[in-house]
Short mmCIF file of N, CA, C and O in Angstrom, two decimals:
data_model
loop_
_atom_site.label_atom_id
_atom_site.label_comp_id
_atom_site.label_asym_id
_atom_site.label_seq_id
_atom_site.Cartn_x
_atom_site.Cartn_y
_atom_site.Cartn_z
N MET A 15 60.37 73.42 52.47
CA MET A 15 59.41 73.43 51.09
C MET A 15 59.81 74.89 50.54
O MET A 15 60.33 76.20 51.32
N LYS A 16 59.61 74.92 49.28
CA LYS A 16 60.24 76.03 48.70
C LYS A 16 59.26 76.99 48.90
O LYS A 16 57.79 76.92 48.74
N PRO A 17 59.29 78.30 48.94
CA PRO A 17 58.24 80.04 49.20
C PRO A 17 57.49 79.72 47.79
O PRO A 17 57.91 79.44 46.52
N THR A 18 56.23 80.13 48.06
CA THR A 18 55.44 79.93 46.44
C THR A 18 55.80 81.25 46.33
O THR A 18 55.98 82.17 46.51
N LYS A 19 54.88 81.64 44.98
CA LYS A 19 55.32 82.95 44.11
C LYS A 19 54.96 83.78 45.13
O LYS A 19 55.65 84.83 45.55
N ASP A 20 53.37 84.02 45.84
CA ASP A 20 52.80 84.74 46.85
C ASP A 20 53.65 85.28 47.54
O ASP A 20 54.19 86.26 48.13
N GLN A 21 54.30 84.14 48.18
CA GLN A 21 55.35 84.58 49.47
C GLN A 21 56.56 85.18 49.10
O GLN A 21 57.19 86.12 50.17
N GLN A 22 56.94 84.85 48.23
CA GLN A 22 58.28 85.55 47.58
C GLN A 22 57.89 86.96 47.06
O GLN A 22 58.78 88.15 47.19
N VAL A 23 56.84 87.38 46.39
CA VAL A 23 56.34 88.75 46.02
C VAL A 23 56.21 89.38 47.53
O VAL A 23 56.25 90.46 47.63
N LYS A 24 55.51 88.78 48.55
CA LYS A 24 55.25 89.36 49.70
C LYS A 24 56.71 89.74 50.28
O LYS A 24 56.60 90.93 50.74
N LYS A 25 57.20 89.01 50.26
CA LYS A 25 58.82 89.32 51.11
C LYS A 25 59.73 90.51 49.95
O LYS A 25 60.24 91.43 50.87
N VAL A 26 59.59 90.88 49.04
CA VAL A 26 59.91 91.57 47.78
C VAL A 26 59.37 92.97 48.12
O VAL A 26 59.86 93.95 48.53
N VAL A 27 58.18 92.87 48.38
CA VAL A 27 57.22 94.02 48.35
C VAL A 27 57.46 94.67 49.97
O VAL A 27 57.32 95.62 50.24
N THR A 28 57.48 93.55 51.12
CA THR A 28 57.81 94.33 51.89
C THR A 28 59.28 95.10 52.24
O THR A 28 59.33 95.88 52.82
N GLY A 29 60.04 94.13 51.71
CA GLY A 29 61.62 94.65 51.32
C GLY A 29 61.78 95.89 50.93
O GLY A 29 62.53 96.93 50.91
N MET A 30 60.88 96.32 49.77
CA MET A 30 61.05 96.94 48.84
C MET A 30 60.53 98.54 49.54
O MET A 30 60.97 99.61 49.65
N ALA A 31 59.42 97.90 50.02
CA ALA A 31 58.93 99.53 51.08
C ALA A 31 59.91 99.76 52.15
O ALA A 31 59.92 100.86 52.58
N LEU A 32 60.73 98.88 52.91
CA LEU A 32 61.47 99.01 54.03
C LEU A 32 63.05 100.04 53.18
O LEU A 32 63.13 100.71 53.64
N GLY A 33 63.56 99.54 51.78
CA GLY A 33 64.30 100.26 51.49
C GLY A 33 64.03 101.42 51.09
O GLY A 33 65.06 102.28 50.85
N VAL A 34 63.15 101.84 50.71
CA VAL A 34 62.31 103.09 50.34
C VAL A 34 62.19 103.65 51.45
O VAL A 34 62.95 104.98 51.30
N LEU A 35 62.03 103.65 52.56
CA LEU A 35 61.77 104.23 53.83
C LEU A 35 63.42 104.44 54.11
O LEU A 35 63.41 105.64 54.60
N ALA A 36 64.33 103.59 53.77
CA ALA A 36 65.26 104.06 54.60
C ALA A 36 66.18 104.99 53.64
O ALA A 36 67.37 105.46 54.20
N GLN A 37 65.49 105.04 52.33
CA GLN A 37 66.16 106.18 51.66
C GLN A 37 65.61 107.79 51.93
O GLN A 37 66.15 108.99 51.37
N GLY A 38 64.79 107.87 53.03
CA GLY A 38 64.11 109.09 53.74
C GLY A 38 63.01 109.49 52.77
O GLY A 38 62.74 111.00 52.73
N VAL A 39 62.66 108.33 51.95
CA VAL A 39 61.62 108.74 51.10
C VAL A 39 59.96 108.58 51.64
O VAL A 39 59.81 107.13 52.31
N ASP A 40 59.21 109.41 52.15
CA ASP A 40 57.68 108.80 52.14
C ASP A 40 56.76 108.73 51.39
O ASP A 40 55.84 107.73 51.57
N ALA A 41 56.75 108.72 49.93
CA ALA A 41 55.95 108.19 48.90
C ALA A 41 56.77 108.40 47.43
O ALA A 41 57.50 109.44 47.52
N VAL A 42 56.01 107.71 46.58
CA VAL A 42 56.51 107.58 45.19
C VAL A 42 55.33 107.58 44.69
O VAL A 42 54.36 107.60 45.11
N THR A 43 55.06 108.54 43.38
CA THR A 43 53.67 108.33 42.14
C THR A 43 53.20 107.06 42.80
O THR A 43 54.16 106.08 42.49
N GLY A 44 52.36 107.45 42.53
CA GLY A 44 51.19 106.18 42.57
C GLY A 44 50.37 105.69 41.43
O GLY A 44 49.73 104.48 41.47
N GLY A 45 51.31 106.09 40.16
CA GLY A 45 51.15 105.65 38.54
C GLY A 45 51.10 104.26 38.71
O GLY A 45 52.20 103.84 38.87
N LYS A 46 50.40 103.58 38.28
CA LYS A 46 51.00 102.27 37.69
C LYS A 46 52.19 101.77 37.12
O LYS A 46 52.83 100.97 36.89
N MET A 47 51.65 102.60 36.07
CA MET A 47 53.02 102.42 34.89
C MET A 47 54.26 102.66 35.60
O MET A 47 55.46 102.03 35.23
N ALA A 48 54.50 104.03 36.39
CA ALA A 48 55.63 104.53 36.88
C ALA A 48 56.02 103.31 37.90
O ALA A 48 57.31 102.89 38.04
N LEU A 49 55.13 102.93 38.65
CA LEU A 49 56.24 102.00 39.68
C LEU A 49 56.34 100.61 39.55
O LEU A 49 56.87 99.85 39.30
N GLU A 50 55.51 100.21 37.97
CA GLU A 50 56.23 99.07 37.41
C GLU A 50 57.30 99.37 36.65
O GLU A 50 58.14 98.16 37.02
N PHE A 51 57.45 100.36 36.12
CA PHE A 51 58.77 100.39 35.07
C PHE A 51 59.94 100.46 36.10
O PHE A 51 61.17 100.23 36.14
N ALA A 52 59.39 101.20 37.27
CA ALA A 52 60.48 101.64 38.36
C ALA A 52 60.97 100.17 39.45
O ALA A 52 62.40 99.75 39.55
N PHE A 53 60.10 99.18 39.22
CA PHE A 53 60.54 98.29 39.88
C PHE A 53 60.99 97.47 39.07
O PHE A 53 62.02 96.74 39.26
N ASN A 54 60.84 97.39 37.68
CA ASN A 54 61.30 96.62 36.59
C ASN A 54 63.04 96.81 36.54
O ASN A 54 64.07 96.05 36.38
N PHE A 55 62.88 98.21 36.18
CA PHE A 55 64.38 98.90 36.21
C PHE A 55 65.26 98.65 37.62
O PHE A 55 66.49 98.27 37.71
N ALA A 56 64.56 98.67 38.83
CA ALA A 56 65.42 98.19 40.04
C ALA A 56 65.92 96.45 39.93
O ALA A 56 66.78 96.20 40.55
N TRP A 57 65.06 95.98 39.84
CA TRP A 57 64.79 94.22 39.52
C TRP A 57 66.39 93.71 39.12
O TRP A 57 66.56 93.01 39.00
N ARG A 58 66.34 94.86 37.81
CA ARG A 58 67.55 93.79 36.91
C ARG A 58 68.78 94.19 37.03
O ARG A 58 69.75 93.66 36.61
N ARG A 59 68.81 95.41 38.39
CA ARG A 59 70.32 95.98 38.73
C ARG A 59 70.43 95.26 40.05
O ARG A 59 71.27 95.71 40.23
N TRP A 60 69.14 94.68 40.57
CA TRP A 60 69.47 94.38 42.00
C TRP A 60 69.86 92.78 41.92
O TRP A 60 69.58 91.77 41.37
N PRO A 61 71.59 92.73 42.55
CA PRO A 61 72.03 91.39 42.87
C PRO A 61 71.48 90.05 43.26
O PRO A 61 71.62 89.15 43.20
N GLN A 62 70.72 90.62 44.41
CA GLN A 62 69.77 89.33 44.97
C GLN A 62 68.88 89.00 44.33
O GLN A 62 67.95 88.63 44.85
N ALA A 63 68.21 89.63 43.17
CA ALA A 63 67.00 89.39 42.39
C ALA A 63 67.08 87.75 42.28
O ALA A 63 66.32 86.56 42.54
N ASP A 64 68.49 87.23 42.12
CA ASP A 64 68.64 85.47 41.82
C ASP A 64 68.14 84.74 43.33
O ASP A 64 67.62 83.72 43.12
N GLU A 65 67.81 85.26 44.30
CA GLU A 65 67.47 84.74 45.72
C GLU A 65 65.51 84.21 45.30
O GLU A 65 64.92 83.93 46.36
N PHE A 66 65.38 85.25 44.75
CA PHE A 66 63.69 85.09 44.03
C PHE A 66 63.52 84.18 42.82
O PHE A 66 63.08 84.80 41.84
N PRO A 67 63.77 83.16 42.66
CA PRO A 67 63.87 82.55 41.50
C PRO A 67 62.18 82.30 40.78
O PRO A 67 62.20 82.39 39.62
N ILE A 68 61.20 82.64 41.34
CA ILE A 68 60.02 82.67 41.04
C ILE A 68 59.45 83.85 40.40
O ILE A 68 58.72 83.80 39.23
N ILE A 69 60.18 85.04 40.72
CA ILE A 69 59.96 86.35 40.15
C ILE A 69 60.67 86.24 38.90
O ILE A 69 61.82 87.12 38.80
N ARG A 70 60.21 85.98 37.91
CA ARG A 70 60.79 85.68 36.61
C ARG A 70 59.98 86.47 35.48
O ARG A 70 58.50 86.53 36.00
N GLY A 71 60.20 86.54 34.10
CA GLY A 71 59.38 86.84 33.36
C GLY A 71 59.41 88.47 33.07
O GLY A 71 60.37 88.85 33.16
N HIS A 72 58.32 88.62 31.49
CA HIS A 72 58.14 90.06 31.38
C HIS A 72 57.46 90.55 32.14
O HIS A 72 56.79 91.88 31.74
N ASP A 73 56.48 90.07 33.37
CA ASP A 73 55.12 90.67 33.94
C ASP A 73 56.11 91.22 35.27
O ASP A 73 55.09 91.29 36.41
N LEU A 74 56.89 91.37 35.14
CA LEU A 74 57.70 91.84 36.96
C LEU A 74 57.03 92.81 37.41
O LEU A 74 56.36 92.85 38.79
N GLY A 75 56.77 93.90 36.83
CA GLY A 75 56.04 95.01 37.77
C GLY A 75 54.88 94.79 37.84
O GLY A 75 54.69 95.08 39.13
N ASN A 76 54.44 94.33 37.13
CA ASN A 76 52.42 94.03 37.51
C ASN A 76 52.40 93.34 38.47
O ASN A 76 51.82 93.23 39.53
N LEU A 77 53.64 91.91 39.12
CA LEU A 77 53.44 90.88 39.83
C LEU A 77 53.89 91.95 41.25
O LEU A 77 52.95 92.08 42.27
N PHE A 78 54.78 92.71 41.16
CA PHE A 78 54.91 94.05 42.39
C PHE A 78 53.48 95.02 42.74
O PHE A 78 53.51 94.83 43.89
N TRP A 79 53.09 95.54 41.77
CA TRP A 79 52.33 96.30 41.31
C TRP A 79 50.83 95.84 42.65
O TRP A 79 50.41 96.17 43.40
N ILE A 80 50.60 94.31 41.85
CA ILE A 80 49.65 93.76 42.86
C ILE A 80 49.95 93.39 44.20
O ILE A 80 49.08 93.32 45.21
N GLY A 81 51.03 92.82 44.23
CA GLY A 81 51.40 92.62 45.65
C GLY A 81 51.26 93.71 46.67
O GLY A 81 51.36 93.76 47.77
N MET A 82 51.80 95.22 45.91
CA MET A 82 51.41 96.43 46.69
C MET A 82 50.10 96.71 46.87
O MET A 82 49.88 96.59 48.34
N GLY A 83 49.29 96.25 46.49
CA GLY A 83 47.77 96.46 46.39
C GLY A 83 47.54 95.53 47.69
O GLY A 83 46.67 96.20 48.53
N LYS A 84 48.05 94.51 47.76
CA LYS A 84 47.93 93.51 48.73
C LYS A 84 48.34 93.47 49.91
O LYS A 84 47.75 93.11 51.16
N SER A 85 49.24 94.31 50.14
CA SER A 85 50.01 94.53 50.97
C SER A 85 49.77 95.18 52.58
O SER A 85 49.71 94.96 53.28
N GLU A 86 48.44 96.41 52.06
CA GLU A 86 47.84 96.91 53.36
C GLU A 86 46.83 95.90 53.98
O GLU A 86 46.72 96.27 55.06
N ARG A 87 46.62 94.85 53.11
CA ARG A 87 45.02 93.92 54.20
C ARG A 87 46.06 92.78 54.78
O ARG A 87 45.30 91.89 55.05
N ARG A 88 47.42 92.62 54.10
CA ARG A 88 48.03 91.16 54.62
C ARG A 88 48.00 91.83 56.21
O ARG A 88 48.64 92.24 57.03
N GLN A 89 48.06 90.03 57.22
CA GLN A 89 48.34 90.17 58.30
C GLN A 89 49.97 89.76 58.79
O GLN A 89 50.30 89.17 57.57
N GLY A 90 50.58 90.10 59.66
CA GLY A 90 51.97 89.64 60.40
C GLY A 90 53.03 90.32 59.54
O GLY A 90 54.20 89.74 59.22
N VAL A 91 53.04 91.26 58.36
CA VAL A 91 54.13 91.59 57.59
C VAL A 91 54.60 92.91 59.04
O VAL A 91 53.70 93.30 59.39
N VAL A 92 55.93 93.29 58.30
CA VAL A 92 56.51 94.20 58.87
C VAL A 92 56.35 95.32 58.00
O VAL A 92 56.15 96.66 58.91
N ALA A 93 56.30 95.35 57.03
CA ALA A 93 55.95 96.62 56.39
C ALA A 93 54.68 96.91 55.57
O ALA A 93 54.63 95.50 55.10
N ALA A 94 54.68 97.79 54.66
CA ALA A 94 53.47 97.27 53.84
C ALA A 94 53.49 98.79 53.17
O ALA A 94 54.08 99.54 53.50
N TRP A 95 52.41 99.17 51.84
CA TRP A 95 52.18 100.31 50.91
C TRP A 95 50.42 100.80 51.16
O TRP A 95 49.90 99.71 51.08
N GLU A 96 50.62 101.83 51.10
CA GLU A 96 49.02 102.59 51.13
C GLU A 96 49.33 103.12 50.23
O GLU A 96 50.59 103.96 49.27
N SER A 97 48.11 102.69 49.38
CA SER A 97 48.19 103.10 47.37
C SER A 97 47.13 104.24 47.44
O SER A 97 46.47 104.49 48.27
N GLY A 98 47.36 105.20 46.47
CA GLY A 98 46.36 106.14 45.85
C GLY A 98 47.29 107.03 45.08
O GLY A 98 48.28 106.47 44.18
N GLN A 99 47.05 108.33 44.58
CA GLN A 99 47.67 109.06 43.86
C GLN A 99 49.24 108.61 44.65
O GLN A 99 50.28 109.05 43.55
N TRP A 100 49.35 108.86 45.82
CA TRP A 100 50.80 108.23 46.23
C TRP A 100 51.01 106.76 46.51
O TRP A 100 50.20 106.97 47.32
N ALA A 101 51.90 106.62 46.22
CA ALA A 101 52.26 104.71 46.97
C ALA A 101 53.37 105.11 48.13
O ALA A 101 54.56 105.56 48.01
N ALA A 102 52.80 104.92 49.37
CA ALA A 102 53.75 105.41 50.48
C ALA A 102 53.67 104.17 51.37
O ALA A 102 53.02 103.67 52.11
N PRO A 103 54.85 103.95 51.67
CA PRO A 103 55.28 102.51 52.42
C PRO A 103 55.49 103.12 53.91
O PRO A 103 55.35 104.20 54.34
N TYR A 104 54.99 101.96 54.43
CA TYR A 104 54.72 102.62 56.20
C TYR A 104 55.39 101.30 56.79
O TYR A 104 55.25 100.01 56.46
N VAL A 105 56.10 101.43 58.33
CA VAL A 105 56.61 100.22 58.93
C VAL A 105 55.10 99.62 59.44
O VAL A 105 54.19 100.62 60.43
N ALA A 106 54.66 98.65 59.47
CA ALA A 106 53.05 98.32 60.02
C ALA A 106 53.45 98.10 61.62
O ALA A 106 52.35 97.77 62.50
N TYR A 107 54.62 97.86 62.14
CA TYR A 107 54.55 97.51 63.74
C TYR A 107 54.50 99.35 64.37
O TYR A 107 55.51 99.79 64.27
N PRO A 108 53.78 99.11 65.20
CA PRO A 108 53.71 100.63 65.79
C PRO A 108 55.30 100.54 66.69
O PRO A 108 55.13 100.06 67.57
N GLY A 109 55.34 102.22 66.28
CA GLY A 109 57.01 102.27 67.29
C GLY A 109 57.97 102.00 67.15
O GLY A 109 58.98 102.18 67.19
N TRP A 110 58.04 101.04 65.87
CA TRP A 110 59.21 100.45 64.93
C TRP A 110 59.45 101.87 64.29
O TRP A 110 58.64 101.78 63.22
N SER A 111 60.90 101.69 64.16
CA SER A 111 61.66 102.36 63.08
C SER A 111 61.90 101.39 61.68
O SER A 111 61.56 100.16 62.05
N ALA A 112 61.94 102.01 60.76
CA ALA A 112 62.77 101.38 59.21
C ALA A 112 63.84 100.41 59.73
O ALA A 112 64.06 99.31 59.07
N ASP A 113 64.80 101.26 60.45
CA ASP A 113 65.92 100.14 60.66
C ASP A 113 65.80 98.88 61.34
O ASP A 113 66.09 97.69 61.41
N GLU A 114 64.79 98.78 62.50
CA GLU A 114 64.30 98.43 63.22
C GLU A 114 63.65 97.03 62.18
O GLU A 114 63.63 95.85 62.82
N ALA A 115 62.73 97.58 61.55
CA ALA A 115 61.91 96.17 60.76
C ALA A 115 63.28 95.80 59.85
O ALA A 115 62.77 94.56 59.44
N LEU A 116 63.79 96.44 59.13
CA LEU A 116 64.69 96.17 58.26
C LEU A 116 65.65 94.60 59.19
O LEU A 116 66.07 93.77 58.62
N ASP A 117 65.98 94.74 60.42
CA ASP A 117 66.78 94.29 60.81
C ASP A 117 65.81 93.17 61.03
O ASP A 117 66.47 91.86 61.12
N LEU A 118 64.73 92.71 61.04
CA LEU A 118 63.83 91.84 61.39
C LEU A 118 63.56 91.16 60.21
O LEU A 118 63.18 89.87 59.99
N HIS A 119 63.09 91.55 59.27
CA HIS A 119 62.97 91.35 57.85
C HIS A 119 64.13 90.33 56.71
O HIS A 119 63.91 89.90 55.99
N ALA A 120 65.26 91.09 57.12
CA ALA A 120 66.67 90.26 56.65
C ALA A 120 66.76 89.23 56.97
O ALA A 120 65.86 88.96 58.42
N ASP A 121 67.51 88.01 56.29
CA ASP A 121 67.80 87.17 56.52
C ASP A 121 69.60 86.66 56.23
O ASP A 121 70.18 87.78 55.61
N SER A 122 69.44 85.41 56.17
CA SER A 122 70.80 85.02 55.74
C SER A 122 71.27 84.93 54.19
O SER A 122 72.28 85.41 53.62
N ASP A 123 70.25 85.28 53.66
CA ASP A 123 69.76 85.41 52.05
C ASP A 123 69.64 86.72 51.65
O ASP A 123 70.78 86.82 50.71
N VAL A 124 69.44 87.55 52.54
CA VAL A 124 68.95 88.96 51.84
C VAL A 124 69.18 89.49 53.28
O VAL A 124 68.33 89.62 54.04
N SER A 125 70.25 90.84 53.05
CA SER A 125 70.77 91.34 54.31
C SER A 125 69.62 92.75 53.96
O SER A 125 68.91 93.29 53.11
N ALA A 126 69.92 93.62 55.53
CA ALA A 126 69.30 94.70 55.41
C ALA A 126 69.61 95.81 54.25
O ALA A 126 69.08 96.62 53.96
N GLU A 127 71.33 95.61 54.09
CA GLU A 127 71.83 96.68 53.26
C GLU A 127 71.39 96.00 51.93
O GLU A 127 71.36 96.63 51.18
N ASP A 128 71.08 95.00 51.38
CA ASP A 128 70.80 94.37 50.24
C ASP A 128 69.43 95.03 49.95
O ASP A 128 68.84 95.50 48.80
N TRP A 129 68.31 95.15 51.08
CA TRP A 129 67.12 95.44 51.05
C TRP A 129 67.32 97.17 50.89
O TRP A 129 66.38 97.72 49.73
N ILE A 130 67.88 97.80 51.27
CA ILE A 130 68.27 99.40 51.36
C ILE A 130 68.86 99.78 49.47
O ILE A 130 68.30 100.58 49.27
N GLN A 131 69.52 98.79 49.09
CA GLN A 131 70.04 98.82 47.68
C GLN A 131 69.01 98.42 46.86
O GLN A 131 68.85 99.78 45.67
N LEU A 132 67.95 98.07 47.23
CA LEU A 132 67.09 97.92 46.03
C LEU A 132 66.28 99.01 46.22
O LEU A 132 65.49 99.27 45.10
N GLY A 133 65.68 99.27 47.38
CA GLY A 133 65.29 100.30 47.84
C GLY A 133 65.83 102.03 47.08
O GLY A 133 64.93 103.00 46.38
N ALA A 134 67.18 101.77 47.07
CA ALA A 134 67.86 102.84 46.44
C ALA A 134 68.03 103.04 44.87
O ALA A 134 67.23 103.90 44.15
N LEU A 135 67.66 101.78 44.32
CA LEU A 135 67.43 101.65 42.84
C LEU A 135 66.59 101.82 42.44
O LEU A 135 65.92 102.22 41.35
N PHE A 136 65.57 101.62 43.28
CA PHE A 136 63.54 102.07 43.05
C PHE A 136 63.49 103.21 42.82
O PHE A 136 62.98 104.02 42.12
N VAL A 137 63.59 104.17 43.61
CA VAL A 137 63.67 105.78 44.09
C VAL A 137 64.48 106.28 43.06
O VAL A 137 63.65 107.60 42.35
N GLU A 138 65.88 105.81 42.60
CA GLU A 138 66.76 106.29 41.65
C GLU A 138 65.94 106.39 40.15
O GLU A 138 65.99 107.79 39.57
N TYR A 139 64.67 105.45 40.20
CA TYR A 139 64.36 105.47 38.54
C TYR A 139 63.09 106.47 38.32
O TYR A 139 62.97 107.47 37.54
N PHE A 140 62.56 106.94 39.71
CA PHE A 140 61.83 108.49 39.40
C PHE A 140 62.16 109.85 39.42
O PHE A 140 63.46 110.20 39.92
N LYS A 141 61.38 110.99 38.84
CA LYS A 141 61.88 111.63 38.42
C LYS A 141 61.11 112.50 39.82
O LYS A 141 61.14 112.13 40.68
N PRO A 142 62.16 113.79 40.17
CA PRO A 142 62.34 114.18 41.28
C PRO A 142 60.87 114.60 42.10
O PRO A 142 60.50 114.58 43.30
N GLU A 143 60.21 115.36 41.21
CA GLU A 143 58.43 115.67 41.37
C GLU A 143 57.64 114.17 41.61
O GLU A 143 56.55 114.65 42.19
N GLU A 144 58.33 112.92 41.49
CA GLU A 144 57.19 111.99 41.45
C GLU A 144 58.11 111.37 42.78
O GLU A 144 57.12 110.13 42.85
N VAL A 145 58.53 111.64 43.58
CA VAL A 145 59.25 111.65 45.17
C VAL A 145 58.76 112.47 45.86
O VAL A 145 59.34 113.71 45.75
N ARG A 146 58.02 111.85 47.33
CA ARG A 146 57.99 113.00 48.31
C ARG A 146 59.13 112.43 49.41
O ARG A 146 58.50 111.04 49.79
N ARG A 147 59.95 113.31 49.86
CA ARG A 147 60.84 112.77 50.64
C ARG A 147 60.25 113.52 52.79
O ARG A 147 59.73 114.64 52.32
N ALA A 148 61.14 112.42 53.05
CA ALA A 148 60.53 112.81 54.72
C ALA A 148 60.95 114.31 55.26
O ALA A 148 62.41 114.83 54.40
#
């Protein structure tokens, strides 16, 4: 069975959280427009975007933003986002590192390195003052 739009968005939101953590970033600005534009920037440059055929169209950033907002309430995800003035990714499994979580989240279609690349593209979009590093 093909994954639903919600399942694909959830996978991308989780992978992005882990990819951002892999950059040594604790948080990025929580502004909706900045998050949406950063996602659009990263998504259009990420070679693995084709693995998520339902995530298409002109409203990509909004899909991602909505998914980020839902992520804190989701059960069974390996990573999520805390939202507010800052959007802070975190590993949802106590005691797990981002690398361990990436290994669990990766699969034969999208590797841990692919998620790290997406996170790097996302972080690259922000101005230095919009990124809080570890």
